[in-house]
PDB file of C-alpha atoms in Angstrom:
ATOM      1  CA  UNK A   1    -278.921  32.259 279.895  1.00  0.00           C
ATOM      2  CA  UNK A   2    -279.751  30.978 276.410  1.00  0.00           C
ATOM      3  CA  UNK A   3    -282.234  28.192 276.325  1.00  0.00           C
ATOM      4  CA  UNK A   4    -281.694  25.418 273.671  1.00  0.00           C
ATOM      5  CA  UNK A   5    -284.982  24.181 272.538  1.00  0.00           C
ATOM      6  CA  UNK A   6    -285.318  21.057 270.381  1.00  0.00           C
ATOM      7  CA  UNK A   7    -286.026  23.262 267.331  1.00  0.00           C
ATOM      8  CA  UNK A   8    -282.835  25.296 267.824  1.00  0.00           C
ATOM      9  CA  UNK A   9    -280.782  22.159 268.334  1.00  0.00           C
ATOM     10  CA  UNK A  10    -282.044  20.745 264.994  1.00  0.00           C
ATOM     11  CA  UNK A  11    -281.125  23.931 263.115  1.00  0.00           C
ATOM     12  CA  UNK A  12    -277.639  23.940 264.644  1.00  0.00           C
ATOM     13  CA  UNK A  13    -277.079  20.320 263.716  1.00  0.00           C
ATOM     14  CA  UNK A  14    -278.063  20.968 260.092  1.00  0.00           C
ATOM     15  CA  UNK A  15    -275.713  23.955 259.880  1.00  0.00           C
ATOM     16  CA  UNK A  16    -272.824  21.922 261.245  1.00  0.00           C
ATOM     17  CA  UNK A  17    -273.494  19.159 258.736  1.00  0.00           C
ATOM     18  CA  UNK A  18    -273.488  21.615 255.812  1.00  0.00           C
ATOM     19  CA  UNK A  19    -270.238  23.232 256.948  1.00  0.00           C
ATOM     20  CA  UNK A  20    -268.471  19.907 257.350  1.00  0.00           C
ATOM     21  CA  UNK A  21    -269.518  18.695 253.880  1.00  0.00           C
ATOM     22  CA  UNK A  22    -268.574  21.910 252.013  1.00  0.00           C
ATOM     23  CA  UNK A  23    -264.949  20.853 251.264  1.00  0.00           C
ATOM     24  CA  UNK A  24    -266.127  17.573 249.728  1.00  0.00           C
ATOM     25  CA  UNK A  25    -268.484  19.347 247.380  1.00  0.00           C
ATOM     26  CA  UNK A  26    -265.776  21.817 246.491  1.00  0.00           C
ATOM     27  CA  UNK A  27    -263.484  18.936 245.546  1.00  0.00           C
ATOM     28  CA  UNK A  28    -266.223  17.413 243.447  1.00  0.00           C
ATOM     29  CA  UNK A  29    -266.736  20.653 241.566  1.00  0.00           C
ATOM     30  CA  UNK A  30    -263.009  20.839 240.876  1.00  0.00           C
ATOM     31  CA  UNK A  31    -263.127  17.423 239.269  1.00  0.00           C
ATOM     32  CA  UNK A  32    -265.956  18.550 237.011  1.00  0.00           C
ATOM     33  CA  UNK A  33    -263.964  21.420 235.395  1.00  0.00           C
ATOM     34  CA  UNK A  34    -263.583  20.653 231.632  1.00  0.00           C
ATOM     35  CA  UNK A  35    -260.143  20.523 230.000  1.00  0.00           C
ATOM     36  CA  UNK A  36    -259.567  23.276 227.366  1.00  0.00           C
ATOM     37  CA  UNK A  37    -260.062  22.123 223.756  1.00  0.00           C
ATOM     38  CA  UNK A  38    -256.822  21.741 221.728  1.00  0.00           C
ATOM     39  CA  UNK A  39    -256.125  24.612 219.353  1.00  0.00           C
ATOM     40  CA  UNK A  40    -255.362  23.653 215.759  1.00  0.00           C
ATOM     41  CA  UNK A  41    -252.036  24.978 214.430  1.00  0.00           C
ATOM     42  CA  UNK A  42    -252.303  27.957 212.116  1.00  0.00           C
ATOM     43  CA  UNK A  43    -249.754  26.457 209.657  1.00  0.00           C
ATOM     44  CA  UNK A  44    -250.187  22.876 208.435  1.00  0.00           C
ATOM     45  CA  UNK A  45    -247.090  20.631 208.604  1.00  0.00           C
ATOM     46  CA  UNK A  46    -245.114  20.258 205.370  1.00  0.00           C
ATOM     47  CA  UNK A  47    -246.168  17.201 203.373  1.00  0.00           C
ATOM     48  CA  UNK A  48    -243.441  15.284 201.482  1.00  0.00           C
ATOM     49  CA  UNK A  49    -245.008  13.255 198.676  1.00  0.00           C
ATOM     50  CA  UNK A  50    -241.767  12.482 196.783  1.00  0.00           C
ATOM     51  CA  UNK A  51    -243.239  14.039 193.638  1.00  0.00           C
ATOM     52  CA  UNK A  52    -239.826  15.277 192.428  1.00  0.00           C
ATOM     53  CA  UNK A  53    -236.587  13.427 191.757  1.00  0.00           C
ATOM     54  CA  UNK A  54    -233.054  13.794 190.472  1.00  0.00           C
ATOM     55  CA  UNK A  55    -230.935  10.971 189.096  1.00  0.00           C
ATOM     56  CA  UNK A  56    -227.481  10.184 187.784  1.00  0.00           C
ATOM     57  CA  UNK A  57    -226.695   7.344 185.394  1.00  0.00           C
ATOM     58  CA  UNK A  58    -223.916   5.781 183.338  1.00  0.00           C
ATOM     59  CA  UNK A  59    -223.486   2.822 181.027  1.00  0.00           C
ATOM     60  CA  UNK A  60    -222.320   1.421 177.707  1.00  0.00           C
ATOM     61  CA  UNK A  61    -222.848   3.163 174.368  1.00  0.00           C
ATOM     62  CA  UNK A  62    -222.871   1.129 171.142  1.00  0.00           C
ATOM     63  CA  UNK A  63    -222.972   3.390 168.063  1.00  0.00           C
ATOM     64  CA  UNK A  64    -224.211   1.991 164.756  1.00  0.00           C
ATOM     65  CA  UNK A  65    -222.118   2.464 161.595  1.00  0.00           C
ATOM     66  CA  UNK A  66    -222.423   6.001 160.204  1.00  0.00           C
ATOM     67  CA  UNK A  67    -222.792   6.359 156.426  1.00  0.00           C
ATOM     68  CA  UNK A  68    -222.045   9.686 154.734  1.00  0.00           C
ATOM     69  CA  UNK A  69    -221.345  11.148 151.302  1.00  0.00           C
ATOM     70  CA  UNK A  70    -218.160  13.161 150.866  1.00  0.00           C
ATOM     71  CA  UNK A  71    -219.207  16.060 148.663  1.00  0.00           C
ATOM     72  CA  UNK A  72    -215.701  16.991 147.449  1.00  0.00           C
ATOM     73  CA  UNK A  73    -215.239  13.714 145.511  1.00  0.00           C
ATOM     74  CA  UNK A  74    -218.798  12.309 145.697  1.00  0.00           C
ATOM     75  CA  UNK A  75    -217.512   9.254 147.552  1.00  0.00           C
ATOM     76  CA  UNK A  76    -219.494   7.257 150.129  1.00  0.00           C
ATOM     77  CA  UNK A  77    -217.911   6.586 153.512  1.00  0.00           C
ATOM     78  CA  UNK A  78    -218.898   4.240 156.329  1.00  0.00           C
ATOM     79  CA  UNK A  79    -217.344   4.460 159.792  1.00  0.00           C
ATOM     80  CA  UNK A  80    -217.662   1.693 162.412  1.00  0.00           C
ATOM     81  CA  UNK A  81    -217.178   2.196 166.145  1.00  0.00           C
ATOM     82  CA  UNK A  82    -216.113   0.330 169.239  1.00  0.00           C
ATOM     83  CA  UNK A  83    -218.416   0.338 172.267  1.00  0.00           C
ATOM     84  CA  UNK A  84    -218.092   3.543 174.266  1.00  0.00           C
ATOM     85  CA  UNK A  85    -219.841   5.061 177.265  1.00  0.00           C
ATOM     86  CA  UNK A  86    -222.770   7.301 178.192  1.00  0.00           C
ATOM     87  CA  UNK A  87    -223.371   9.331 181.368  1.00  0.00           C
ATOM     88  CA  UNK A  88    -225.941  11.883 182.405  1.00  0.00           C
ATOM     89  CA  UNK A  89    -228.286  13.491 184.908  1.00  0.00           C
ATOM     90  CA  UNK A  90    -232.058  13.993 185.013  1.00  0.00           C
ATOM     91  CA  UNK A  91    -234.523  16.135 186.951  1.00  0.00           C
ATOM     92  CA  UNK A  92    -238.162  15.091 186.929  1.00  0.00           C
ATOM     93  CA  UNK A  93    -241.640  15.295 188.409  1.00  0.00           C
ATOM     94  CA  UNK A  94    -244.371  12.701 188.852  1.00  0.00           C
ATOM     95  CA  UNK A  95    -247.537  14.189 187.370  1.00  0.00           C
ATOM     96  CA  UNK A  96    -249.702  11.171 188.218  1.00  0.00           C
ATOM     97  CA  UNK A  97    -249.433   7.705 189.737  1.00  0.00           C
ATOM     98  CA  UNK A  98    -248.092   6.333 186.437  1.00  0.00           C
ATOM     99  CA  UNK A  99    -246.579   9.273 184.482  1.00  0.00           C
ATOM    100  CA  UNK A 100    -243.264  11.074 184.953  1.00  0.00           C
ATOM    101  CA  UNK A 101    -241.853  14.036 182.998  1.00  0.00           C
ATOM    102  CA  UNK A 102    -238.133  14.799 183.172  1.00  0.00           C
ATOM    103  CA  UNK A 103    -235.338  16.769 181.595  1.00  0.00           C
ATOM    104  CA  UNK A 104    -232.157  14.917 180.641  1.00  0.00           C
ATOM    105  CA  UNK A 105    -228.636  16.183 180.021  1.00  0.00           C
ATOM    106  CA  UNK A 106    -226.297  13.426 178.871  1.00  0.00           C
ATOM    107  CA  UNK A 107    -223.006  12.861 177.086  1.00  0.00           C
ATOM    108  CA  UNK A 108    -222.065   9.864 174.948  1.00  0.00           C
ATOM    109  CA  UNK A 109    -218.773   8.956 173.301  1.00  0.00           C
ATOM    110  CA  UNK A 110    -217.454   6.116 171.147  1.00  0.00           C
ATOM    111  CA  UNK A 111    -214.077   5.457 169.541  1.00  0.00           C
ATOM    112  CA  UNK A 112    -213.804   4.912 165.797  1.00  0.00           C
ATOM    113  CA  UNK A 113    -212.652   1.413 164.821  1.00  0.00           C
ATOM    114  CA  UNK A 114    -212.406   1.392 161.005  1.00  0.00           C
ATOM    115  CA  UNK A 115    -213.837   2.910 157.830  1.00  0.00           C
ATOM    116  CA  UNK A 116    -214.764   1.851 154.319  1.00  0.00           C
ATOM    117  CA  UNK A 117    -215.126   3.987 151.197  1.00  0.00           C
ATOM    118  CA  UNK A 118    -216.549   3.538 147.704  1.00  0.00           C
ATOM    119  CA  UNK A 119    -216.394   5.965 144.790  1.00  0.00           C
ATOM    120  CA  UNK A 120    -219.384   7.193 142.815  1.00  0.00           C
ATOM    121  CA  UNK A 121    -218.280   4.796 140.042  1.00  0.00           C
ATOM    122  CA  UNK A 122    -218.478   1.845 142.430  1.00  0.00           C
ATOM    123  CA  UNK A 123    -214.768   1.437 143.037  1.00  0.00           C
ATOM    124  CA  UNK A 124    -213.961   0.302 146.588  1.00  0.00           C
ATOM    125  CA  UNK A 125    -210.759   2.001 147.652  1.00  0.00           C
ATOM    126  CA  UNK A 126    -210.975   1.353 151.392  1.00  0.00           C
ATOM    127  CA  UNK A 127    -212.404  -1.724 153.106  1.00  0.00           C
ATOM    128  CA  UNK A 128    -212.310  -1.870 156.920  1.00  0.00           C
ATOM    129  CA  UNK A 129    -209.252   0.346 157.108  1.00  0.00           C
ATOM    130  CA  UNK A 130    -208.163   1.677 160.493  1.00  0.00           C
ATOM    131  CA  UNK A 131    -209.784   4.885 161.752  1.00  0.00           C
ATOM    132  CA  UNK A 132    -208.769   6.878 164.840  1.00  0.00           C
ATOM    133  CA  UNK A 133    -210.555   9.349 167.090  1.00  0.00           C
ATOM    134  CA  UNK A 134    -213.901   9.710 168.828  1.00  0.00           C
ATOM    135  CA  UNK A 135    -217.487  10.562 168.047  1.00  0.00           C
ATOM    136  CA  UNK A 136    -219.102  12.632 170.821  1.00  0.00           C
ATOM    137  CA  UNK A 137    -222.732  13.629 171.341  1.00  0.00           C
ATOM    138  CA  UNK A 138    -224.295  15.885 173.978  1.00  0.00           C
ATOM    139  CA  UNK A 139    -228.058  15.448 174.445  1.00  0.00           C
ATOM    140  CA  UNK A 140    -230.674  17.746 175.972  1.00  0.00           C
ATOM    141  CA  UNK A 141    -234.011  15.903 176.036  1.00  0.00           C
ATOM    142  CA  UNK A 142    -237.486  16.067 177.562  1.00  0.00           C
ATOM    143  CA  UNK A 143    -238.660  12.550 178.421  1.00  0.00           C
ATOM    144  CA  UNK A 144    -242.036  11.099 179.384  1.00  0.00           C
ATOM    145  CA  UNK A 145    -242.066   7.729 181.180  1.00  0.00           C
ATOM    146  CA  UNK A 146    -245.020   5.473 181.930  1.00  0.00           C
ATOM    147  CA  UNK A 147    -244.607   3.505 185.158  1.00  0.00           C
ATOM    148  CA  UNK A 148    -246.391   0.165 184.856  1.00  0.00           C
ATOM    149  CA  UNK A 149    -248.426  -0.413 188.056  1.00  0.00           C
ATOM    150  CA  UNK A 150    -247.013  -3.255 190.172  1.00  0.00           C
ATOM    151  CA  UNK A 151    -247.098  -4.406 193.783  1.00  0.00           C
ATOM    152  CA  UNK A 152    -243.932  -4.278 195.845  1.00  0.00           C
ATOM    153  CA  UNK A 153    -240.641  -2.397 195.457  1.00  0.00           C
ATOM    154  CA  UNK A 154    -239.904  -3.610 191.894  1.00  0.00           C
ATOM    155  CA  UNK A 155    -241.430  -1.666 188.989  1.00  0.00           C
ATOM    156  CA  UNK A 156    -241.153  -1.324 185.213  1.00  0.00           C
ATOM    157  CA  UNK A 157    -241.394   1.620 182.815  1.00  0.00           C
ATOM    158  CA  UNK A 158    -241.460   2.494 179.105  1.00  0.00           C
ATOM    159  CA  UNK A 159    -241.346   5.794 177.250  1.00  0.00           C
ATOM    160  CA  UNK A 160    -239.183   8.167 175.294  1.00  0.00           C
ATOM    161  CA  UNK A 161    -238.246  11.756 174.651  1.00  0.00           C
ATOM    162  CA  UNK A 162    -237.415  14.514 172.180  1.00  0.00           C
ATOM    163  CA  UNK A 163    -234.890  17.324 172.136  1.00  0.00           C
ATOM    164  CA  UNK A 164    -231.600  18.199 170.547  1.00  0.00           C
ATOM    165  CA  UNK A 165    -228.081  16.816 170.263  1.00  0.00           C
ATOM    166  CA  UNK A 166    -224.720  18.360 169.412  1.00  0.00           C
ATOM    167  CA  UNK A 167    -222.695  15.751 167.515  1.00  0.00           C
ATOM    168  CA  UNK A 168    -218.968  16.166 166.801  1.00  0.00           C
ATOM    169  CA  UNK A 169    -216.137  14.013 165.536  1.00  0.00           C
ATOM    170  CA  UNK A 170    -212.361  14.204 165.675  1.00  0.00           C
ATOM    171  CA  UNK A 171    -211.861  11.161 163.474  1.00  0.00           C
ATOM    172  CA  UNK A 172    -209.091  10.621 160.943  1.00  0.00           C
ATOM    173  CA  UNK A 173    -208.775   7.824 158.400  1.00  0.00           C
ATOM    174  CA  UNK A 174    -205.727   5.549 158.340  1.00  0.00           C
ATOM    175  CA  UNK A 175    -203.397   8.170 159.787  1.00  0.00           C
ATOM    176  CA  UNK A 176    -204.281  10.832 157.209  1.00  0.00           C
ATOM    177  CA  UNK A 177    -205.614  14.291 158.063  1.00  0.00           C
ATOM    178  CA  UNK A 178    -209.059  13.777 156.518  1.00  0.00           C
ATOM    179  CA  UNK A 179    -212.062  12.259 158.319  1.00  0.00           C
ATOM    180  CA  UNK A 180    -215.157  13.171 160.340  1.00  0.00           C
ATOM    181  CA  UNK A 181    -214.602  16.524 162.062  1.00  0.00           C
ATOM    182  CA  UNK A 182    -216.956  19.019 163.763  1.00  0.00           C
ATOM    183  CA  UNK A 183    -220.626  18.186 163.302  1.00  0.00           C
ATOM    184  CA  UNK A 184    -223.951  19.898 163.956  1.00  0.00           C
ATOM    185  CA  UNK A 185    -226.764  20.405 166.452  1.00  0.00           C
ATOM    186  CA  UNK A 186    -229.803  18.459 165.286  1.00  0.00           C
ATOM    187  CA  UNK A 187    -233.190  17.206 166.441  1.00  0.00           C
ATOM    188  CA  UNK A 188    -232.780  14.089 168.578  1.00  0.00           C
ATOM    189  CA  UNK A 189    -235.083  11.500 170.044  1.00  0.00           C
ATOM    190  CA  UNK A 190    -234.974   8.382 172.161  1.00  0.00           C
ATOM    191  CA  UNK A 191    -237.119   5.478 173.281  1.00  0.00           C
ATOM    192  CA  UNK A 192    -236.425   3.251 176.237  1.00  0.00           C
ATOM    193  CA  UNK A 193    -237.570   0.846 178.902  1.00  0.00           C
ATOM    194  CA  UNK A 194    -236.285  -0.400 182.208  1.00  0.00           C
ATOM    195  CA  UNK A 195    -236.914  -1.519 185.740  1.00  0.00           C
ATOM    196  CA  UNK A 196    -236.730   0.334 189.044  1.00  0.00           C
ATOM    197  CA  UNK A 197    -236.208  -1.008 192.547  1.00  0.00           C
ATOM    198  CA  UNK A 198    -237.054   1.059 195.631  1.00  0.00           C
ATOM    199  CA  UNK A 199    -234.085   0.737 197.957  1.00  0.00           C
ATOM    200  CA  UNK A 200    -235.819   3.080 200.420  1.00  0.00           C
ATOM    201  CA  UNK A 201    -238.523   5.751 200.407  1.00  0.00           C
ATOM    202  CA  UNK A 202    -236.090   8.260 198.924  1.00  0.00           C
ATOM    203  CA  UNK A 203    -233.675   6.107 196.867  1.00  0.00           C
ATOM    204  CA  UNK A 204    -234.491   4.091 193.740  1.00  0.00           C
ATOM    205  CA  UNK A 205    -232.183   1.952 191.597  1.00  0.00           C
ATOM    206  CA  UNK A 206    -232.851   2.313 187.840  1.00  0.00           C
ATOM    207  CA  UNK A 207    -231.569  -0.110 185.181  1.00  0.00           C
ATOM    208  CA  UNK A 208    -232.629   0.506 181.591  1.00  0.00           C
ATOM    209  CA  UNK A 209    -232.127   0.429 177.826  1.00  0.00           C
ATOM    210  CA  UNK A 210    -232.082   3.496 175.552  1.00  0.00           C
ATOM    211  CA  UNK A 211    -232.114   3.866 171.775  1.00  0.00           C
ATOM    212  CA  UNK A 212    -231.117   7.352 170.616  1.00  0.00           C
ATOM    213  CA  UNK A 213    -231.444   8.753 167.087  1.00  0.00           C
ATOM    214  CA  UNK A 214    -229.992  11.897 165.498  1.00  0.00           C
ATOM    215  CA  UNK A 215    -230.615  12.319 161.775  1.00  0.00           C
ATOM    216  CA  UNK A 216    -228.986  14.125 158.855  1.00  0.00           C
ATOM    217  CA  UNK A 217    -225.760  15.235 160.534  1.00  0.00           C
ATOM    218  CA  UNK A 218    -223.072  16.841 158.361  1.00  0.00           C
ATOM    219  CA  UNK A 219    -219.424  16.573 159.430  1.00  0.00           C
ATOM    220  CA  UNK A 220    -216.751  18.967 158.286  1.00  0.00           C
ATOM    221  CA  UNK A 221    -213.667  17.241 156.920  1.00  0.00           C
ATOM    222  CA  UNK A 222    -210.928  17.126 159.528  1.00  0.00           C
ATOM    223  CA  UNK A 223    -208.530  18.678 157.000  1.00  0.00           C
ATOM    224  CA  UNK A 224    -211.046  21.393 156.038  1.00  0.00           C
ATOM    225  CA  UNK A 225    -211.410  20.257 152.417  1.00  0.00           C
ATOM    226  CA  UNK A 226    -215.053  19.218 152.136  1.00  0.00           C
ATOM    227  CA  UNK A 227    -218.100  17.992 154.055  1.00  0.00           C
ATOM    228  CA  UNK A 228    -219.325  14.486 154.878  1.00  0.00           C
ATOM    229  CA  UNK A 229    -223.095  14.849 154.532  1.00  0.00           C
ATOM    230  CA  UNK A 230    -226.214  12.995 155.626  1.00  0.00           C
ATOM    231  CA  UNK A 231    -224.899  11.047 158.595  1.00  0.00           C
ATOM    232  CA  UNK A 232    -227.404   9.230 160.833  1.00  0.00           C
ATOM    233  CA  UNK A 233    -226.202   8.760 164.404  1.00  0.00           C
ATOM    234  CA  UNK A 234    -227.918   5.897 166.237  1.00  0.00           C
ATOM    235  CA  UNK A 235    -226.877   4.347 169.535  1.00  0.00           C
ATOM    236  CA  UNK A 236    -227.935   1.557 171.876  1.00  0.00           C
ATOM    237  CA  UNK A 237    -227.196   2.028 175.574  1.00  0.00           C
ATOM    238  CA  UNK A 238    -227.464  -0.164 178.646  1.00  0.00           C
ATOM    239  CA  UNK A 239    -227.311   2.029 181.728  1.00  0.00           C
ATOM    240  CA  UNK A 240    -227.714   1.974 185.496  1.00  0.00           C
ATOM    241  CA  UNK A 241    -228.581   4.900 187.707  1.00  0.00           C
ATOM    242  CA  UNK A 242    -229.572   6.038 191.166  1.00  0.00           C
ATOM    243  CA  UNK A 243    -232.646   8.222 191.703  1.00  0.00           C
ATOM    244  CA  UNK A 244    -233.205  10.472 194.733  1.00  0.00           C
ATOM    245  CA  UNK A 245    -236.888  11.191 195.435  1.00  0.00           C
ATOM    246  CA  UNK A 246    -238.008  14.254 197.384  1.00  0.00           C
TER     247      UNK A 246
END
């Protein structure tokens, strides 16, 4: 028969205590296990800074009187115009916080109102006589705009651009066959200013003024007889547009 001495009873009690406490320690160790560190994605998410934009615009087009010399008779002609329209599109990029560069394709038209003519000897043989037909111009320009820093959704800008313009007429004088006909493609430029209002992060309302200039345009006579030379085409436009930023 096994004899339990006090020493053996102490050892047995210690063993029982260790066995009973083992699950608690195991639970404590489980709580101490570290969570795995998050792994960074291999591809960074796409950032949209709204550096690019496209816009459409339209407005009024007031063309200044166009003076020319008719080479067949050496007579001077002046044609006046009613207010017409302008419309166009742009595509641009913001190259800094305050500078934008854009390409512009636009079309402007105005209807002839009347003409005047004076001979090389100074004889006036037409004074504000009726003229019919339109003067059309298609512009392809590169513009640079400076955005004036402001706080809030309302901003202002100034700038201008250079490029080319194809100018044509289908104008006749007082019901006759002669008048400003097909024109030329010439160097063109513009200056302008305006204000912009951010409707949202991606949409901006643009209201502005433009002055366009095309120099030294020759027009063939509508009846094919001669050429009206040295015409300067200048226009003043008030326009409104909507810009989409992306």
